[in-house]
Amino acid sequence: MSNIPKIVILGAGYGGILTAQRLQKELKYNEADVTLVNRHEYHYLTTHLHMPAAGTDSIENTRISISNLIDEFKIDLVKSSVQEIRPQERKIILEDGTLSYDYLIIALGGEPESFGIPGLAEHAMSIRSINSVRLIRKHIEYQFAQYKNERNAQERINFVVGGAGFSGIEFVAELADRIPRLCKEYDVDPNLVNIYNIEAAPTALPGFAPELVEYAMEVLIRKGVTFKMGVAIKECTTEGVLLATGEEIKAATVVWTGGIRGNRMIEAAGFETMRGRVKVDDQLHVPGHDNVFIIGDNALIFNPEGRPYPPTAQIAMQQGVCCAQNVVASIRNQQLRKFEYSNKGTVASLGKGEGIAVVGKKLMKGWSAAQLKKVVDMKYLYTIGGITLVLKKGRFL
């Protein structure tokens, strides 16, 4: 019977992939058995999903075969959905089997946070996966196809996007770029199309300097976006949304980007959570479970000011590297490393040729920020797949 420790990684997102790659690099031959569990055979670029959702880029540019990213002689890839986590038994229940572990890394993605808004879960779409993106894209095209068939039903070409954070702003920017082409293809007057971006907070893009937020909103207003700031969605229905002000917007398309919460399986496992996220310790452990690590959307980490870091790709990647190093250190009975987040900068796309960015104390906007966004994306591709992946998936134009 083998005494080699079993390491199980749940999820192949940004954190999971970086953990797997670092483990295969640092572990010696036969030092541990590593299993990566993922629902699909591909890793997808969450920060790119807004583009294929709007139809401005191909879905194929967003997903990467996991077999091209890991050494399958060192890591066993299991394509399956996680059904249950049983930390007391050190077992993972899959849809088609069971895995036991000595060390567990939970890198499952989060879930849309509806904040209890009635009808949102039932009637709004969300940008969370390749399949959800495909649905949104086809749905938008269908509305244009049906518009004239239903004697110019206005709700068909009204589009509501809830949330003006990163995902919401980047999606409405791409949608605004796509609308003129759809109008030409389906012979629809562009002046009749409405894109509403609704945000309960008083401002868009939290974390950006006011001057960059103002620039972003001006760019999108010129592209045809109507902002409703400081206004909450009270209810989502089959006919559109009802706002807290009493205003009703008739729309056949509602896309919710208003935030994410942790995965519900984390709560079901018995871990203490806040909105589904676990406040991990300095080494990314679940408190009270030295063999369980949580990274990415489900890890709650506070900055020096006492505020939680947003669950971004950047922090998930850094957690993945640290987590792998700590698992290896645990196996070798060495000292574990304290996770310290290093903010490399923040970039938001505003559609073709436009963007805003913060790098250190430097503020960028317009074309230069848009180019920086491409550089950041290509750097990630290089990190996980080298120059070959950059040439295959990178956006150079």
CSV table of N, CA, C and O in Angstrom, one decimal, residues 99-199:
chain,number,residue,atom,x,y,z
A,99,LEU,N,-13.0,10.5,-4.4
A,99,LEU,CA,-11.6,10.6,-4.2
A,99,LEU,C,-11.2,10.8,-2.8
A,99,LEU,O,-11.9,11.6,-2.1
A,100,SER,N,-10.2,10.2,-2.3
A,100,SER,CA,-9.6,10.5,-1.0
A,100,SER,C,-8.4,11.4,-1.1
A,100,SER,O,-7.8,11.4,-2.2
A,101,TYR,N,-8.1,12.1,-0.1
A,101,TYR,CA,-7.0,13.1,-0.2
A,101,TYR,C,-6.2,13.2,1.2
A,101,TYR,O,-6.8,12.9,2.2
A,102,ASP,N,-5.0,13.6,1.1
A,102,ASP,CA,-4.2,14.0,2.3
A,102,ASP,C,-4.1,15.5,2.4
A,102,ASP,O,-4.2,16.1,3.4
A,103,TYR,N,-4.0,16.1,1.2
A,103,TYR,CA,-4.0,17.6,1.1
A,103,TYR,C,-5.1,18.0,0.0
A,103,TYR,O,-5.1,17.4,-1.1
A,104,LEU,N,-5.9,19.0,0.4
A,104,LEU,CA,-7.0,19.4,-0.5
A,104,LEU,C,-6.8,20.9,-0.8
A,104,LEU,O,-6.6,21.7,0.1
A,105,ILE,N,-6.8,21.2,-2.1
A,105,ILE,CA,-6.8,22.6,-2.6
A,105,ILE,C,-8.2,22.9,-3.2
A,105,ILE,O,-8.5,22.3,-4.3
A,106,ILE,N,-9.0,23.8,-2.6
A,106,ILE,CA,-10.3,24.1,-3.2
A,106,ILE,C,-10.1,25.4,-4.0
A,106,ILE,O,-9.9,26.5,-3.4
A,107,ALA,N,-10.3,25.2,-5.3
A,107,ALA,CA,-10.1,26.4,-6.2
A,107,ALA,C,-11.4,26.4,-7.1
A,107,ALA,O,-11.3,26.8,-8.3
A,108,LEU,N,-12.5,26.1,-6.5
A,108,LEU,CA,-13.8,26.1,-7.3
A,108,LEU,C,-14.2,27.6,-7.5
A,108,LEU,O,-13.9,28.4,-6.7
A,109,GLY,N,-14.8,27.8,-8.6
A,109,GLY,CA,-15.2,29.2,-8.9
A,109,GLY,C,-16.4,29.6,-8.0
A,109,GLY,O,-17.0,28.7,-7.3
A,110,GLY,N,-16.7,30.9,-7.9
A,110,GLY,CA,-17.8,31.4,-7.1
A,110,GLY,C,-19.1,31.2,-7.9
A,110,GLY,O,-19.2,30.6,-9.0
A,111,GLU,N,-20.2,31.8,-7.3
A,111,GLU,CA,-21.5,31.8,-7.9
A,111,GLU,C,-22.1,33.2,-8.0
A,111,GLU,O,-21.7,34.1,-7.1
A,112,PRO,N,-22.9,33.5,-8.9
A,112,PRO,CA,-23.5,34.9,-8.9
A,112,PRO,C,-24.2,35.2,-7.6
A,112,PRO,O,-24.9,34.3,-7.1
A,113,GLU,N,-24.1,36.4,-7.2
A,113,GLU,CA,-24.7,36.9,-5.9
A,113,GLU,C,-25.9,37.7,-6.3
A,113,GLU,O,-25.8,38.7,-6.9
A,114,SER,N,-27.1,37.2,-6.0
A,114,SER,CA,-28.3,37.9,-6.3
A,114,SER,C,-28.8,38.9,-5.3
A,114,SER,O,-29.7,39.7,-5.6
A,115,PHE,N,-28.2,38.9,-4.1
A,115,PHE,CA,-28.5,39.8,-3.0
A,115,PHE,C,-30.0,39.7,-2.7
A,115,PHE,O,-30.6,40.7,-2.2
A,116,GLY,N,-30.6,38.6,-3.0
A,116,GLY,CA,-32.0,38.4,-2.6
A,116,GLY,C,-33.0,39.1,-3.5
A,116,GLY,O,-34.2,39.2,-3.2
A,117,ILE,N,-32.6,39.6,-4.7
A,117,ILE,CA,-33.5,40.3,-5.6
A,117,ILE,C,-34.4,39.3,-6.2
A,117,ILE,O,-34.0,38.3,-6.9
A,118,PRO,N,-35.8,39.4,-6.0
A,118,PRO,CA,-36.7,38.5,-6.5
A,118,PRO,C,-36.6,38.4,-8.1
A,118,PRO,O,-36.5,39.4,-8.8
A,119,GLY,N,-36.6,37.1,-8.5
A,119,GLY,CA,-36.7,36.9,-10.0
A,119,GLY,C,-35.3,36.9,-10.7
A,119,GLY,O,-35.2,36.5,-11.8
A,120,LEU,N,-34.3,37.4,-10.0
A,120,LEU,CA,-33.0,37.5,-10.6
A,120,LEU,C,-32.4,36.2,-11.1
A,120,LEU,O,-32.0,36.0,-12.2
A,121,ALA,N,-32.4,35.2,-10.2
A,121,ALA,CA,-31.9,33.9,-10.5
A,121,ALA,C,-32.6,33.2,-11.6
A,121,ALA,O,-32.1,32.5,-12.4
A,122,GLU,N,-34.0,33.5,-11.7
A,122,GLU,CA,-34.8,32.8,-12.7
A,122,GLU,C,-34.8,33.4,-14.0
A,122,GLU,O,-34.9,32.8,-15.1
A,123,HIS,N,-34.7,34.8,-14.1
A,123,HIS,CA,-34.9,35.5,-15.3
A,123,HIS,C,-33.7,36.2,-15.9
A,123,HIS,O,-33.7,36.7,-17.0
A,124,ALA,N,-32.6,36.3,-15.1
A,124,ALA,CA,-31.4,37.0,-15.6
A,124,ALA,C,-30.3,36.0,-16.0
A,124,ALA,O,-30.2,35.0,-15.4
A,125,MET,N,-29.5,36.4,-17.0
A,125,MET,CA,-28.4,35.6,-17.4
A,125,MET,C,-27.1,36.1,-16.7
A,125,MET,O,-27.1,37.3,-16.3
A,126,SER,N,-26.1,35.3,-16.6
A,126,SER,CA,-24.8,35.7,-16.0
A,126,SER,C,-23.7,35.2,-16.8
A,126,SER,O,-23.7,34.2,-17.5
A,127,ILE,N,-22.6,36.0,-16.8
A,127,ILE,CA,-21.3,35.7,-17.5
A,127,ILE,C,-20.4,34.9,-16.6
A,127,ILE,O,-19.6,35.5,-15.9
A,128,ARG,N,-20.6,33.6,-16.6
A,128,ARG,CA,-19.8,32.8,-15.6
A,128,ARG,C,-19.1,31.6,-16.2
A,128,ARG,O,-18.3,31.0,-15.5
A,129,SER,N,-19.4,31.2,-17.4
A,129,SER,CA,-18.8,30.0,-18.0
A,129,SER,C,-18.9,30.1,-19.5
A,129,SER,O,-19.6,31.0,-20.1
A,130,ILE,N,-18.3,29.2,-20.2
A,130,ILE,CA,-18.3,29.1,-21.6
A,130,ILE,C,-19.8,28.9,-22.1
A,130,ILE,O,-20.2,29.5,-23.0
A,131,ASN,N,-20.5,28.0,-21.4
A,131,ASN,CA,-21.8,27.7,-21.8
A,131,ASN,C,-22.8,28.9,-21.6
A,131,ASN,O,-23.7,29.2,-22.4
A,132,SER,N,-22.6,29.6,-20.5
A,132,SER,CA,-23.4,30.8,-20.2
A,132,SER,C,-23.2,31.9,-21.3
A,132,SER,O,-24.1,32.6,-21.7
A,133,VAL,N,-21.9,32.0,-21.7
A,133,VAL,CA,-21.5,33.0,-22.7
A,133,VAL,C,-22.1,32.7,-24.0
A,133,VAL,O,-22.7,33.5,-24.7
A,134,ARG,N,-22.1,31.4,-24.4
A,134,ARG,CA,-22.7,31.0,-25.6
A,134,ARG,C,-24.2,31.3,-25.6
A,134,ARG,O,-24.8,31.7,-26.6
A,135,LEU,N,-24.9,31.0,-24.5
A,135,LEU,CA,-26.3,31.3,-24.4
A,135,LEU,C,-26.6,32.8,-24.6
A,135,LEU,O,-27.5,33.2,-25.3
A,136,ILE,N,-25.8,33.7,-23.9
A,136,ILE,CA,-26.0,35.1,-24.0
A,136,ILE,C,-25.9,35.6,-25.4
A,136,ILE,O,-26.7,36.4,-25.9
A,137,ARG,N,-24.8,35.1,-26.1
A,137,ARG,CA,-24.5,35.6,-27.5
A,137,ARG,C,-25.7,35.2,-28.4
A,137,ARG,O,-26.2,36.0,-29.2
A,138,LYS,N,-26.1,33.9,-28.3
A,138,LYS,CA,-27.2,33.5,-29.2
A,138,LYS,C,-28.5,34.2,-28.8
A,138,LYS,O,-29.3,34.5,-29.7
A,139,HIS,N,-28.7,34.4,-27.6
A,139,HIS,CA,-29.9,35.1,-27.1
A,139,HIS,C,-30.0,36.5,-27.7
A,139,HIS,O,-31.0,36.9,-28.2
A,140,ILE,N,-28.9,37.2,-27.7
A,140,ILE,CA,-28.8,38.6,-28.2
A,140,ILE,C,-29.1,38.6,-29.7
A,140,ILE,O,-29.9,39.4,-30.2
A,141,GLU,N,-28.5,37.7,-30.4
A,141,GLU,CA,-28.7,37.6,-31.9
A,141,GLU,C,-30.2,37.3,-32.1
A,141,GLU,O,-30.8,37.8,-33.1
A,142,TYR,N,-30.8,36.4,-31.3
A,142,TYR,CA,-32.2,36.0,-31.5
A,142,TYR,C,-33.1,37.2,-31.3
A,142,TYR,O,-34.1,37.3,-32.1
A,143,GLN,N,-32.8,38.1,-30.4
A,143,GLN,CA,-33.7,39.3,-30.2
A,143,GLN,C,-33.7,40.2,-31.4
A,143,GLN,O,-34.8,40.7,-31.8
A,144,PHE,N,-32.6,40.3,-32.1
A,144,PHE,CA,-32.6,41.1,-33.3
A,144,PHE,C,-33.3,40.4,-34.4
A,144,PHE,O,-34.1,41.0,-35.2
A,145,ALA,N,-33.2,39.1,-34.5
A,145,ALA,CA,-33.9,38.3,-35.5
A,145,ALA,C,-35.4,38.4,-35.3
A,145,ALA,O,-36.2,38.4,-36.3
A,146,GLN,N,-35.8,38.4,-34.1
A,146,GLN,CA,-37.3,38.5,-33.8
A,146,GLN,C,-37.9,39.9,-33.8
A,146,GLN,O,-39.1,40.0,-33.9
A,147,TYR,N,-37.1,40.9,-33.7
A,147,TYR,CA,-37.6,42.3,-33.6
A,147,TYR,C,-38.6,42.6,-34.7
A,147,TYR,O,-39.7,43.0,-34.4
A,148,LYS,N,-38.2,42.4,-35.9
A,148,LYS,CA,-39.1,42.8,-37.0
A,148,LYS,C,-40.2,41.8,-37.2
A,148,LYS,O,-41.3,42.2,-37.6
A,149,ASN,N,-40.0,40.5,-36.8
A,149,ASN,CA,-41.0,39.5,-36.9
A,149,ASN,C,-42.2,39.8,-36.0
A,149,ASN,O,-43.3,39.3,-36.2
A,150,GLU,N,-41.9,40.5,-34.9
A,150,GLU,CA,-42.9,40.8,-33.9
A,150,GLU,C,-43.4,42.3,-34.0
A,150,GLU,O,-43.8,42.9,-33.0
A,151,ARG,N,-43.3,42.8,-35.2
A,151,ARG,CA,-43.8,44.2,-35.5
A,151,ARG,C,-43.1,45.2,-34.6
A,151,ARG,O,-43.7,46.0,-33.9
A,152,ASN,N,-41.8,45.1,-34.6
A,152,ASN,CA,-40.9,46.1,-33.9
A,152,ASN,C,-41.2,46.2,-32.4
A,152,ASN,O,-41.4,47.2,-31.9
A,153,ALA,N,-41.2,45.0,-31.8
A,153,ALA,CA,-41.4,45.0,-30.3
A,153,ALA,C,-40.1,45.6,-29.7
A,153,ALA,O,-39.1,45.0,-29.7
A,154,GLN,N,-40.3,46.7,-29.0
A,154,GLN,CA,-39.1,47.4,-28.5
A,154,GLN,C,-38.4,46.7,-27.4
A,154,GLN,O,-37.1,46.8,-27.4
A,155,GLU,N,-39.1,45.9,-26.6
A,155,GLU,CA,-38.3,45.1,-25.6
A,155,GLU,C,-37.3,44.2,-26.1
A,155,GLU,O,-36.3,43.8,-25.4
A,156,ARG,N,-37.4,43.8,-27.4
A,156,ARG,CA,-36.5,42.9,-28.0
A,156,ARG,C,-35.1,43.6,-28.2
A,156,ARG,O,-34.1,42.9,-28.1
A,157,ILE,N,-35.1,44.9,-28.3
A,157,ILE,CA,-33.8,45.6,-28.5
A,157,ILE,C,-33.5,46.5,-27.4
A,157,ILE,O,-32.7,47.5,-27.5
A,158,ASN,N,-34.1,46.2,-26.2
A,158,ASN,CA,-33.7,46.9,-25.0
A,158,ASN,C,-32.8,45.9,-24.2
A,158,ASN,O,-33.2,44.7,-24.0
A,159,PHE,N,-31.6,46.3,-23.8
A,159,PHE,CA,-30.7,45.4,-23.1
A,159,PHE,C,-30.3,46.0,-21.7
A,159,PHE,O,-29.9,47.1,-21.6
A,160,VAL,N,-30.6,45.2,-20.7
A,160,VAL,CA,-30.3,45.7,-19.3
A,160,VAL,C,-29.1,44.9,-18.7
A,160,VAL,O,-29.1,43.7,-18.8
A,161,VAL,N,-28.1,45.6,-18.2
A,161,VAL,CA,-27.0,45.0,-17.6
A,161,VAL,C,-27.0,45.5,-16.1
A,161,VAL,O,-26.8,46.7,-15.9
A,162,GLY,N,-27.1,44.6,-15.2
A,162,GLY,CA,-27.1,44.9,-13.8
A,162,GLY,C,-25.7,44.8,-13.2
A,162,GLY,O,-25.1,43.8,-13.3
A,163,GLY,N,-25.3,46.0,-12.7
A,163,GLY,CA,-23.9,46.0,-12.1
A,163,GLY,C,-23.0,46.8,-13.0
A,163,GLY,O,-22.9,46.5,-14.2
A,164,ALA,N,-22.2,47.7,-12.3
A,164,ALA,CA,-21.3,48.5,-13.1
A,164,ALA,C,-19.9,48.4,-12.5
A,164,ALA,O,-19.1,49.3,-12.4
A,165,GLY,N,-19.6,47.1,-12.1
A,165,GLY,CA,-18.2,46.8,-11.7
A,165,GLY,C,-17.4,46.4,-12.9
A,165,GLY,O,-17.8,46.8,-14.1
A,166,PHE,N,-16.3,45.7,-12.8
A,166,PHE,CA,-15.5,45.3,-13.9
A,166,PHE,C,-16.3,44.6,-15.0
A,166,PHE,O,-16.3,44.9,-16.1
A,167,SER,N,-17.0,43.5,-14.6
A,167,SER,CA,-17.7,42.7,-15.5
A,167,SER,C,-18.8,43.4,-16.3
A,167,SER,O,-18.9,43.3,-17.5
A,168,GLY,N,-19.5,44.2,-15.5
A,168,GLY,CA,-20.6,45.0,-16.2
A,168,GLY,C,-20.1,46.0,-17.1
A,168,GLY,O,-20.6,46.1,-18.3
A,169,ILE,N,-19.1,46.8,-16.8
A,169,ILE,CA,-18.6,47.8,-17.6
A,169,ILE,C,-18.0,47.2,-18.9
A,169,ILE,O,-18.2,47.7,-20.0
A,170,GLU,N,-17.2,46.2,-18.7
A,170,GLU,CA,-16.5,45.6,-19.8
A,170,GLU,C,-17.5,44.9,-20.8
A,170,GLU,O,-17.3,45.0,-22.0
A,171,PHE,N,-18.6,44.3,-20.2
A,171,PHE,CA,-19.6,43.7,-21.1
A,171,PHE,C,-20.4,44.8,-21.9
A,171,PHE,O,-20.6,44.6,-23.1
A,172,VAL,N,-20.8,45.8,-21.2
A,172,VAL,CA,-21.6,46.8,-22.0
A,172,VAL,C,-20.7,47.5,-23.0
A,172,VAL,O,-21.3,47.9,-24.1
A,173,ALA,N,-19.4,47.6,-22.8
A,173,ALA,CA,-18.5,48.2,-23.8
A,173,ALA,C,-18.5,47.4,-25.0
A,173,ALA,O,-18.6,47.9,-26.1
A,174,GLU,N,-18.3,46.1,-24.8
A,174,GLU,CA,-18.3,45.1,-26.0
A,174,GLU,C,-19.7,45.1,-26.7
A,174,GLU,O,-19.7,45.0,-27.9
A,175,LEU,N,-20.8,45.1,-25.9
A,175,LEU,CA,-22.1,45.1,-26.5
A,175,LEU,C,-22.3,46.3,-27.3
A,175,LEU,O,-22.9,46.2,-28.4
A,176,ALA,N,-21.9,47.5,-26.8
A,176,ALA,CA,-22.1,48.7,-27.5
A,176,ALA,C,-21.3,48.7,-28.8
A,176,ALA,O,-21.7,49.2,-29.9
A,177,ASP,N,-20.1,48.0,-28.8
A,177,ASP,CA,-19.4,47.8,-30.1
A,177,ASP,C,-20.0,46.9,-31.1
A,177,ASP,O,-19.9,47.1,-32.3
A,178,ARG,N,-20.8,45.9,-30.5
A,178,ARG,CA,-21.4,44.9,-31.4
A,178,ARG,C,-22.7,45.4,-32.0
A,178,ARG,O,-23.1,45.0,-33.1
A,179,ILE,N,-23.4,46.3,-31.3
A,179,ILE,CA,-24.7,46.7,-31.7
A,179,ILE,C,-24.8,47.2,-33.2
A,179,ILE,O,-25.7,46.8,-34.0
A,180,PRO,N,-23.9,48.1,-33.6
A,180,PRO,CA,-23.9,48.6,-35.0
A,180,PRO,C,-23.9,47.5,-36.0
A,180,PRO,O,-24.6,47.6,-37.0
A,181,ARG,N,-23.1,46.5,-35.8
A,181,ARG,CA,-23.0,45.4,-36.7
A,181,ARG,C,-24.2,44.6,-36.8
A,181,ARG,O,-24.7,44.1,-37.8
A,182,LEU,N,-24.8,44.3,-35.6
A,182,LEU,CA,-26.1,43.6,-35.5
A,182,LEU,C,-27.2,44.4,-36.2
A,182,LEU,O,-28.0,43.8,-36.9
A,183,CYS,N,-27.2,45.7,-36.0
A,183,CYS,CA,-28.2,46.5,-36.7
A,183,CYS,C,-28.1,46.4,-38.2
A,183,CYS,O,-29.1,46.4,-38.9
A,184,LYS,N,-26.9,46.5,-38.7
A,184,LYS,CA,-26.7,46.4,-40.1
A,184,LYS,C,-27.1,45.0,-40.6
A,184,LYS,O,-27.8,44.9,-41.7
A,185,GLU,N,-26.8,44.0,-39.9
A,185,GLU,CA,-27.1,42.6,-40.3
A,185,GLU,C,-28.6,42.4,-40.4
A,185,GLU,O,-29.1,41.7,-41.3
A,186,TYR,N,-29.3,42.9,-39.4
A,186,TYR,CA,-30.7,42.6,-39.2
A,186,TYR,C,-31.6,43.8,-39.7
A,186,TYR,O,-32.8,43.8,-39.4
A,187,ASP,N,-31.0,44.8,-40.2
A,187,ASP,CA,-31.7,46.0,-40.8
A,187,ASP,C,-32.6,46.6,-39.7
A,187,ASP,O,-33.8,46.9,-39.8
A,188,VAL,N,-31.9,47.0,-38.6
A,188,VAL,CA,-32.5,47.7,-37.4
A,188,VAL,C,-31.9,49.0,-37.3
A,188,VAL,O,-30.7,49.2,-37.4
A,189,ASP,N,-32.7,50.0,-37.0
A,189,ASP,CA,-32.2,51.4,-36.8
A,189,ASP,C,-31.4,51.4,-35.5
A,189,ASP,O,-32.0,51.2,-34.4
A,190,PRO,N,-30.1,51.8,-35.5
A,190,PRO,CA,-29.3,51.8,-34.3
A,190,PRO,C,-29.9,52.7,-33.2
A,190,PRO,O,-29.6,52.5,-32.0
A,191,ASN,N,-30.5,53.8,-33.6
A,191,ASN,CA,-31.1,54.8,-32.7
A,191,ASN,C,-32.2,54.2,-31.8
A,191,ASN,O,-32.6,54.8,-30.8
A,192,LEU,N,-32.7,53.1,-32.2
A,192,LEU,CA,-33.8,52.5,-31.5
A,192,LEU,C,-33.3,51.5,-30.4
A,192,LEU,O,-34.1,51.1,-29.5
A,193,VAL,N,-32.1,51.1,-30.5
A,193,VAL,CA,-31.5,50.2,-29.5
A,193,VAL,C,-31.1,50.9,-28.2
A,193,VAL,O,-30.5,51.9,-28.3
A,194,ASN,N,-31.4,50.3,-27.1
A,194,ASN,CA,-31.1,50.8,-25.8
A,194,ASN,C,-30.3,49.8,-24.9
A,194,ASN,O,-30.7,48.7,-24.8
A,195,ILE,N,-29.2,50.3,-24.4
A,195,ILE,CA,-28.4,49.6,-23.5
A,195,ILE,C,-28.4,50.3,-22.1
A,195,ILE,O,-27.9,51.4,-22.0
A,196,TYR,N,-28.9,49.7,-21.1
A,196,TYR,CA,-29.0,50.3,-19.8
A,196,TYR,C,-28.1,49.6,-18.8
A,196,TYR,O,-28.1,48.3,-18.7
A,197,ASN,N,-27.2,50.3,-18.2
A,197,ASN,CA,-26.3,49.8,-17.2
A,197,ASN,C,-26.8,50.4,-15.8
A,197,ASN,O,-26.8,51.6,-15.6
A,198,ILE,N,-27.3,49.5,-15.0
A,198,ILE,CA,-27.9,49.9,-13.7
A,198,ILE,C,-27.0,49.4,-12.5
A,198,ILE,O,-26.6,48.3,-12.4
A,199,GLU,N,-26.8,50.4,-11.6
A,199,GLU,CA,-25.9,50.1,-10.5
A,199,GLU,C,-26.5,50.8,-9.2
A,199,GLU,O,-26.8,51.9,-9.2
